Short mmCIF file of C-alpha atoms in Angstrom, two decimals:
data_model
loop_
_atom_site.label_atom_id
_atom_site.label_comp_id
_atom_site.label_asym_id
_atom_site.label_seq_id
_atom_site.Cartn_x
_atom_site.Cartn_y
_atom_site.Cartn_z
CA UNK A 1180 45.17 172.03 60.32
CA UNK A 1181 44.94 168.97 62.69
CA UNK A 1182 47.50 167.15 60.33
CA UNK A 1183 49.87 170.41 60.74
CA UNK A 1184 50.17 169.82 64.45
CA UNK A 1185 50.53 165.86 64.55
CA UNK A 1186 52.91 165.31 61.60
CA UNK A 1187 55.91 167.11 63.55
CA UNK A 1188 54.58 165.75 67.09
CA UNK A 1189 54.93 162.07 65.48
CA UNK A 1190 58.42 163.05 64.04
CA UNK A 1191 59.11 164.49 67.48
CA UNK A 1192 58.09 160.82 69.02
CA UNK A 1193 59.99 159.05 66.64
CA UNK A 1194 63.09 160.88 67.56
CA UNK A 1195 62.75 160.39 71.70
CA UNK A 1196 62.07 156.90 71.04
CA UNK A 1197 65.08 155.94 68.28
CA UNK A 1198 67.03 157.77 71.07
CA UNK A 1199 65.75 155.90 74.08
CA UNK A 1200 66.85 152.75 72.53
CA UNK A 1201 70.27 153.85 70.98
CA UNK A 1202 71.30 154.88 74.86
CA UNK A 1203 74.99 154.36 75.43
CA UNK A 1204 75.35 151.74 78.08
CA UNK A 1205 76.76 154.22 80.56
CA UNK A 1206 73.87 157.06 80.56
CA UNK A 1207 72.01 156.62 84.09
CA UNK A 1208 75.09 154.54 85.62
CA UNK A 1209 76.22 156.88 88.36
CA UNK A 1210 72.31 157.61 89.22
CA UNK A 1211 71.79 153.20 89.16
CA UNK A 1212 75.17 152.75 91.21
CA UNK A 1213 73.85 155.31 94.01
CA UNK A 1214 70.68 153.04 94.11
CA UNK A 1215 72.52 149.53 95.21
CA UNK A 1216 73.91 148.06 98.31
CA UNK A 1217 77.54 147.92 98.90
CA UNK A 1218 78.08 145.16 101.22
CA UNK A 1219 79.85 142.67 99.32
CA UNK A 1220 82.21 141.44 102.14
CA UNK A 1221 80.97 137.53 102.19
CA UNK A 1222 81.12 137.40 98.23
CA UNK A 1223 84.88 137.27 97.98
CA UNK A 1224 85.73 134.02 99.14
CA UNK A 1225 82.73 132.65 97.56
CA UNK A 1226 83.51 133.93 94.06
CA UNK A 1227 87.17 133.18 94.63
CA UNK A 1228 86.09 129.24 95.49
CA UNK A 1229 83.69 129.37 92.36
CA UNK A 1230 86.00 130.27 89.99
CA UNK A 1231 88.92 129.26 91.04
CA UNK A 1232 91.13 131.89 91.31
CA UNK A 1233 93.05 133.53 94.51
CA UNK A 1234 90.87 135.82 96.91
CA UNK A 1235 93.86 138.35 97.59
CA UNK A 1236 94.24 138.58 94.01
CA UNK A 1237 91.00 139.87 93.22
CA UNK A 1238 91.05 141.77 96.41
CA UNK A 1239 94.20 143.55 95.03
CA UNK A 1240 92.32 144.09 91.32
CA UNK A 1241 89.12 145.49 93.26
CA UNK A 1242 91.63 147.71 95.59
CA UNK A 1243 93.42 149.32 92.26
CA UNK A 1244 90.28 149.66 89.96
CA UNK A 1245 88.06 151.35 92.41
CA UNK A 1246 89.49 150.96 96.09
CA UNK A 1247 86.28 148.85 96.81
CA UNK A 1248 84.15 151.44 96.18
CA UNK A 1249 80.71 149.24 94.75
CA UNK A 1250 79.17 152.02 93.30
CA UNK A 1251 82.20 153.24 91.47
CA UNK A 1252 81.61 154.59 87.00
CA UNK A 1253 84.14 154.96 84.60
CA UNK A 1254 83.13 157.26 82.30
CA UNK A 1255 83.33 156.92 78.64
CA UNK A 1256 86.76 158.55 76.96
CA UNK A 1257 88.02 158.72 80.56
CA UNK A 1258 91.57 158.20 81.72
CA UNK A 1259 91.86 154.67 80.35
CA UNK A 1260 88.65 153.95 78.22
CA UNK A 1261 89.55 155.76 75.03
CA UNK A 1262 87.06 153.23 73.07
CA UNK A 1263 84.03 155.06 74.24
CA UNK A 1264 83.15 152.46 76.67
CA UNK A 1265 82.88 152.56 80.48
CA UNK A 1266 83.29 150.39 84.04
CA UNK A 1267 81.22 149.32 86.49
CA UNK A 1268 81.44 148.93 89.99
CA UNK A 1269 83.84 147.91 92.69
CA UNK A 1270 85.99 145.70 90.05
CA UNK A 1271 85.17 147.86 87.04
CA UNK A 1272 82.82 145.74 84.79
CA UNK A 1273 83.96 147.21 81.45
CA UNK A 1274 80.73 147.94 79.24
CA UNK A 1275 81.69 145.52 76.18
CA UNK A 1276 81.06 143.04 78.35
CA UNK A 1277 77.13 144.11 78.92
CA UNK A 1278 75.73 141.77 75.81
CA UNK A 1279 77.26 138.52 77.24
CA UNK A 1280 75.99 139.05 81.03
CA UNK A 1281 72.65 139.98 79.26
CA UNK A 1282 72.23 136.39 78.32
CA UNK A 1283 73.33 135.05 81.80
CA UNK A 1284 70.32 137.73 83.10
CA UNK A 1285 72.68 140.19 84.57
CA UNK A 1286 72.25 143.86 83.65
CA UNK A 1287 74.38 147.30 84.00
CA UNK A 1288 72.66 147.77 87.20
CA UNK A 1289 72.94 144.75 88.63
CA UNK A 1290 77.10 145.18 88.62
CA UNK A 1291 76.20 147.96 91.57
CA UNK A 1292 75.51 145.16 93.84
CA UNK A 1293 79.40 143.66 95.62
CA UNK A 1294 78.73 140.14 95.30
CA UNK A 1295 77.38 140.46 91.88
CA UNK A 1296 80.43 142.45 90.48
CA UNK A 1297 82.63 140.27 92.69
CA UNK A 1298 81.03 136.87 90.71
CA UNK A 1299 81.65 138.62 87.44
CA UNK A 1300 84.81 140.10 88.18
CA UNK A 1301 86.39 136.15 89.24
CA UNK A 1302 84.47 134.92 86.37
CA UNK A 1303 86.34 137.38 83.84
CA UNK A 1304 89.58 136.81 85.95
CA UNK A 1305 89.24 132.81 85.68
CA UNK A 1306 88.59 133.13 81.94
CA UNK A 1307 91.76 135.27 81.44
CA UNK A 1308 93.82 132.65 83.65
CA UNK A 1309 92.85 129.76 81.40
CA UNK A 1310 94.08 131.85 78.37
CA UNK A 1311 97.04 133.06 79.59
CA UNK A 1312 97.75 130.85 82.64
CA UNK A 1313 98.48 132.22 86.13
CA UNK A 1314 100.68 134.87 85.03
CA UNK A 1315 101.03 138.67 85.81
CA UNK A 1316 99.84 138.76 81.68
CA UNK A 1317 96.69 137.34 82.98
CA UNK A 1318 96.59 140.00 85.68
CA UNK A 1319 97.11 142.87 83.00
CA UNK A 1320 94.67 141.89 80.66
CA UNK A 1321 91.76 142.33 83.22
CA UNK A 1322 92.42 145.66 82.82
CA UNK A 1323 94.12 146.46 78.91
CA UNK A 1324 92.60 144.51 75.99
CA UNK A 1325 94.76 144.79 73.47
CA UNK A 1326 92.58 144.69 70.44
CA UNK A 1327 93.31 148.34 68.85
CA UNK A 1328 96.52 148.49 70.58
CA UNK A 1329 100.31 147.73 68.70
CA UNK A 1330 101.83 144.74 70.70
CA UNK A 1331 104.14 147.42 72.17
CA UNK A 1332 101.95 149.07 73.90
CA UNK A 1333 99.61 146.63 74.84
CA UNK A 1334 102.77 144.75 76.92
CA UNK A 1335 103.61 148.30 78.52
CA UNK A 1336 99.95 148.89 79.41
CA UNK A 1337 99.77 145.25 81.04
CA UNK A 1338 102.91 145.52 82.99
CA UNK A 1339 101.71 148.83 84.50
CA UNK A 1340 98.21 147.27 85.36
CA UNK A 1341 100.25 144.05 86.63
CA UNK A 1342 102.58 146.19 88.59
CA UNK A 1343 100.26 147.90 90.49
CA UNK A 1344 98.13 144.69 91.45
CA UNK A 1345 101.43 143.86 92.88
CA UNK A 1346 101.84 146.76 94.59
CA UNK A 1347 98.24 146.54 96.08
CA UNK A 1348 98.92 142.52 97.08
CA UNK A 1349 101.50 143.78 99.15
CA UNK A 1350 99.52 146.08 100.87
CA UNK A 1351 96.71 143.80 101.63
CA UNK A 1352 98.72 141.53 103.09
CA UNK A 1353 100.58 144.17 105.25
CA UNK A 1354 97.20 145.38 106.09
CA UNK A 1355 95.42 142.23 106.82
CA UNK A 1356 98.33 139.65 107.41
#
């Protein structure tokens, strides 16, 4: 009898601990993001210096990804993130890039605090400049990687993206000449 009762309780433990540990990266986000501070306002100019790339441009990226809101989630299979993956934060950390901050000791969680998602978000940005020089194409491709995508569309999707950084530079600098 005693074997009766523990051979589907240790099945039952198995299962809630293979699915702890196959979590998608974006279960818990929007509870995490709630959690952090959203200050951020000293980090750009720091991250911009850093990296090396212009302050109103990543301003502009931050304003059109989440209109600096630090606590911002993209869900999976949302507008956007057809590849099951999801953003975080005020510059919209996607997920894939989760295993590579893991070895620099930055988690999902820690993209909820500004200066933190403002470092990673000039760090990507810088990264993309080097490959594609300082270029709108640089500018689109923070936001459309074009790996499962036909050349067509991944120029249309990076033009859009570019076009409305544009649009948002402009408005920062009407804003805050």
């Amino acid at each position: 009898m005693h074997t009766v009762l523990c051979k589907p309780l240790a099945v039952g433990l198995v299962l809630i601990a293979a699915s702890k540990v196959a979590a998608h990266p974006c279960d818990g986000a929007a509870a995490a993001a709630q959690s952090r501070p959203s200050s951020g306002t000293p980090c750009w100019a720091a991250a911009a210096k850093r990296y090396g790339v212009p302050e109103n441009l990543l301003r502009a990226i931050a304003h059109v990804e989440s209109r600096f809101t630090a606590h911002a989630v993209r869900a999976p299979y949302a507008a956007g993130n057809r590849d099951g993956s999801c953003d975080f934060g005020m510059l919209q950390i996607n997920s894939a890039w989760l295993p590579t901050l893991a070895r620099a000791g930055i988690s999902r969680d820690d993209l909820f605090d500004s200066c933190t998602n403002i470092q990673v978000g000039a760090w990507i940005l810088s990264g993309l400049i080097r490959h594609h020089g300082m270029t709108w194409e640089a500018v689109g491709a923070y936001n459309a990687g074009c790996a499962r995508l036909t050349a067509e569309r991944c120029s249309s999707l990076r033009a859009r993206y570019a076009w409305r950084v544009h649009d948002a530079l402009a408005t920062l600098r009407r804003e805050h000449p």
